[in-house]
Amino acid sequence: GDPGEAFGGTNSGVLLPDGRLMYCHDTLDPVILDPVSEERSFPSQSPRLQGCHAVTLMPDGRLIYVGGADQPVYGPGTTQVKTFNPATEEWEVQSDLVDARWYPTMVPLPDGELLVVGGGGLLNPVRVNTSEVMDPASLTWIRVGDIALGNEVSPIVLLLTGKVLMTHRPPQLYD
């Protein structure tokens, strides 16, 4: 199906629990596409621009958008976090990150926490080597250990060992 907009390197697409797909670049122009019927819907824009973010599906079905940039040009990073509820199509601003992150990397952990790593900081294009974990109950962030070398948009996966493998610029194993 045609999502209705051209996509580039900074767009995000997430498979929703009901099989639809949500696409957006800066959270101001989201599109939800049903790939079976090819129907599109256009939820309301979020309260603030947030491009170049990391996004993932939370266990409760909401999407969480983390970091990115809060202006229509490249960096610097932002600390903003917000959620989108696909059932109600409502946005909600959440507690900010500790560190600004432009193009951060994020992965869900087995206990429902989220790990966000790296990205460009306030002094973009300098990449930060910090990481944070989100408590799923309070949706607040705390700093945890640093990665060996700052990175951005690294493909990231939780391994069965509990460690996280980042596979880009350079590959790193994080515990």
Tab-separated table of C-alpha atoms in Angstrom:
chain	number	residue	atom	x	y	z
A	1	GLY	CA	0.000	0.000	0.000
A	2	ASP	CA	0.900	3.634	-0.413
A	3	PRO	CA	1.431	5.319	2.970
A	4	GLY	CA	0.847	8.710	1.370
A	5	GLU	CA	4.234	10.299	1.870
A	6	ALA	CA	7.758	9.821	0.618
A	7	PHE	CA	10.056	8.123	3.093
A	8	GLY	CA	13.711	8.734	3.725
A	9	GLY	CA	16.353	7.742	6.224
A	10	THR	CA	14.786	9.481	9.203
A	11	ASN	CA	11.301	8.006	9.071
A	12	SER	CA	10.069	5.419	11.523
A	13	GLY	CA	7.654	2.597	10.905
A	14	VAL	CA	6.165	0.407	13.628
A	15	LEU	CA	3.911	-2.640	13.392
A	16	LEU	CA	0.926	-2.034	15.689
A	17	PRO	CA	-0.717	-4.857	17.678
A	18	ASP	CA	-3.716	-4.874	15.310
A	19	GLY	CA	-1.553	-5.379	12.184
A	20	ARG	CA	-1.617	-1.790	10.968
A	21	LEU	CA	1.598	0.187	10.444
A	22	MET	CA	2.326	3.640	11.815
A	23	TYR	CA	4.789	5.803	9.923
A	24	CYS	CA	6.068	9.241	10.705
A	25	HIS	CA	9.122	11.409	10.388
A	26	ASP	CA	8.763	14.149	12.948
A	27	THR	CA	5.583	13.062	14.818
A	28	LEU	CA	3.757	16.038	13.282
A	29	ASP	CA	2.501	14.143	10.232
A	30	PRO	CA	1.815	10.527	11.283
A	31	VAL	CA	0.154	8.062	8.921
A	32	ILE	CA	-1.436	4.753	9.908
A	33	LEU	CA	-1.697	2.256	7.059
A	34	ASP	CA	-3.729	-0.939	6.967
A	35	PRO	CA	-1.659	-3.116	4.595
A	36	VAL	CA	-4.608	-5.411	3.834
A	37	SER	CA	-7.262	-2.843	2.932
A	38	GLU	CA	-4.702	-0.151	1.994
A	39	GLU	CA	-6.783	2.332	3.991
A	40	ARG	CA	-4.888	5.229	5.518
A	41	SER	CA	-5.723	7.326	8.530
A	42	PHE	CA	-4.041	10.470	9.703
A	43	PRO	CA	-3.952	10.791	13.495
A	44	SER	CA	-3.505	14.198	15.038
A	45	GLN	CA	0.010	15.545	15.234
A	46	SER	CA	1.924	15.279	18.460
A	47	PRO	CA	2.321	18.264	20.790
A	48	ARG	CA	5.915	18.908	19.660
A	49	LEU	CA	8.135	18.182	16.682
A	50	GLN	CA	10.388	15.174	17.295
A	51	GLY	CA	12.298	13.898	14.264
A	52	CYS	CA	15.260	11.510	14.127
A	53	HIS	CA	13.905	9.644	17.169
A	54	ALA	CA	13.996	6.038	18.340
A	55	VAL	CA	10.595	4.344	18.618
A	56	THR	CA	9.346	1.002	19.866
A	57	LEU	CA	6.135	-0.706	20.903
A	58	MET	CA	5.595	-0.944	24.656
A	59	PRO	CA	3.974	-4.037	26.270
A	60	ASP	CA	0.729	-2.083	26.850
A	61	GLY	CA	0.380	-1.371	23.099
A	62	ARG	CA	1.501	2.266	23.145
A	63	LEU	CA	4.374	3.515	21.018
A	64	ILE	CA	7.156	5.420	22.719
A	65	TYR	CA	9.194	8.032	20.858
A	66	VAL	CA	12.545	8.831	22.462
A	67	GLY	CA	15.103	11.544	21.758
A	68	GLY	CA	15.734	12.843	18.269
A	69	ALA	CA	15.654	16.499	17.318
A	70	ASP	CA	13.089	19.137	18.215
A	71	GLN	CA	13.772	21.329	15.193
A	72	PRO	CA	13.337	20.690	11.462
A	73	VAL	CA	17.083	20.617	10.749
A	74	TYR	CA	19.881	18.323	11.885
A	75	GLY	CA	20.474	18.069	15.638
A	76	PRO	CA	21.332	18.912	18.293
A	77	GLY	CA	19.705	16.122	20.228
A	78	THR	CA	16.650	16.495	22.427
A	79	THR	CA	15.626	14.897	25.715
A	80	GLN	CA	11.947	14.678	24.851
A	81	VAL	CA	9.911	11.494	25.225
A	82	LYS	CA	6.283	10.957	24.315
A	83	THR	CA	3.871	8.101	23.790
A	84	PHE	CA	1.169	7.478	21.210
A	85	ASN	CA	-1.820	5.273	22.000
A	86	PRO	CA	-3.051	3.714	18.733
A	87	ALA	CA	-6.374	2.705	20.325
A	88	THR	CA	-7.288	6.308	21.191
A	89	GLU	CA	-4.912	8.031	18.737
A	90	GLU	CA	-3.741	10.325	21.534
A	91	TRP	CA	-0.251	11.622	22.280
A	92	GLU	CA	1.122	12.124	25.784
A	93	VAL	CA	4.348	13.883	26.770
A	94	GLN	CA	6.398	11.819	29.240
A	95	SER	CA	9.383	12.430	31.515
A	96	ASP	CA	12.455	13.625	29.627
A	97	LEU	CA	15.618	11.623	29.111
A	98	VAL	CA	18.623	12.456	31.266
A	99	ASP	CA	20.831	13.123	28.196
A	100	ALA	CA	19.985	14.687	24.837
A	101	ARG	CA	20.056	12.069	22.053
A	102	TRP	CA	19.794	12.603	18.284
A	103	TYR	CA	19.344	9.282	16.432
A	104	PRO	CA	19.551	7.170	19.595
A	105	THR	CA	19.402	3.391	19.660
A	106	MET	CA	16.742	1.665	21.779
A	107	VAL	CA	15.841	-1.901	22.724
A	108	PRO	CA	13.181	-3.390	25.054
A	109	LEU	CA	14.537	-5.486	27.920
A	110	PRO	CA	12.853	-8.662	29.239
A	111	ASP	CA	11.446	-6.972	32.364
A	112	GLY	CA	9.659	-4.262	30.356
A	113	GLU	CA	12.369	-1.667	30.805
A	114	LEU	CA	13.744	0.149	27.774
A	115	LEU	CA	17.439	0.712	27.159
A	116	VAL	CA	18.365	3.777	25.121
A	117	VAL	CA	21.979	4.193	24.017
A	118	GLY	CA	24.154	6.759	22.285
A	119	GLY	CA	23.060	9.279	19.706
A	120	GLY	CA	24.208	12.802	19.052
A	121	GLY	CA	24.224	15.023	22.105
A	122	LEU	CA	23.820	18.761	22.508
A	123	LEU	CA	27.195	19.286	20.819
A	124	ASN	CA	26.133	17.479	17.670
A	125	PRO	CA	27.774	15.812	15.775
A	126	VAL	CA	29.634	14.530	18.851
A	127	ARG	CA	28.190	11.100	19.693
A	128	VAL	CA	27.523	10.343	23.346
A	129	ASN	CA	28.555	7.066	24.938
A	130	THR	CA	25.965	7.198	27.721
A	131	SER	CA	22.940	4.960	28.186
A	132	GLU	CA	19.708	5.131	30.155
A	133	VAL	CA	17.018	2.718	31.277
A	134	MET	CA	13.315	3.556	31.535
A	135	ASP	CA	11.254	2.218	34.412
A	136	PRO	CA	8.015	0.993	32.756
A	137	ALA	CA	5.902	1.750	35.837
A	138	SER	CA	6.873	5.406	36.189
A	139	LEU	CA	8.158	6.077	32.643
A	140	THR	CA	11.178	7.818	34.157
A	141	TRP	CA	14.789	7.439	33.040
A	142	ILE	CA	18.003	6.756	34.979
A	143	ARG	CA	21.572	6.714	33.714
A	144	VAL	CA	23.306	3.366	33.600
A	145	GLY	CA	26.745	2.330	32.332
A	146	ASP	CA	28.493	3.796	29.315
A	147	ILE	CA	29.185	2.045	26.037
A	148	ALA	CA	32.763	1.809	24.775
A	149	LEU	CA	32.345	4.278	21.923
A	150	GLY	CA	29.518	6.730	21.189
A	151	ASN	CA	27.307	5.694	18.284
A	152	GLU	CA	23.997	6.415	16.578
A	153	VAL	CA	21.154	4.466	14.969
A	154	SER	CA	22.991	1.216	15.564
A	155	PRO	CA	20.992	-1.943	14.914
A	156	ILE	CA	20.632	-3.334	18.422
A	157	VAL	CA	19.346	-6.648	19.740
A	158	LEU	CA	18.942	-8.246	23.143
A	159	LEU	CA	20.777	-11.577	23.240
A	160	LEU	CA	19.654	-14.633	25.207
A	161	THR	CA	22.587	-13.998	27.560
A	162	GLY	CA	21.003	-10.691	28.621
A	163	LYS	CA	23.705	-8.679	26.911
A	164	VAL	CA	22.934	-6.237	24.113
A	165	LEU	CA	24.681	-6.440	20.754
A	166	MET	CA	25.093	-3.197	18.831
A	167	THR	CA	26.166	-4.015	15.301
A	168	HIS	CA	27.330	-0.704	13.849
A	169	ARG	CA	30.145	1.871	14.262
A	170	PRO	CA	31.839	-0.300	15.700
A	171	PRO	CA	30.111	-3.501	16.823
A	172	GLN	CA	29.900	-3.557	20.618
A	173	LEU	CA	28.654	-5.995	23.221
A	174	TYR	CA	27.024	-4.181	26.163
A	175	ASP	CA	26.066	-5.592	29.566
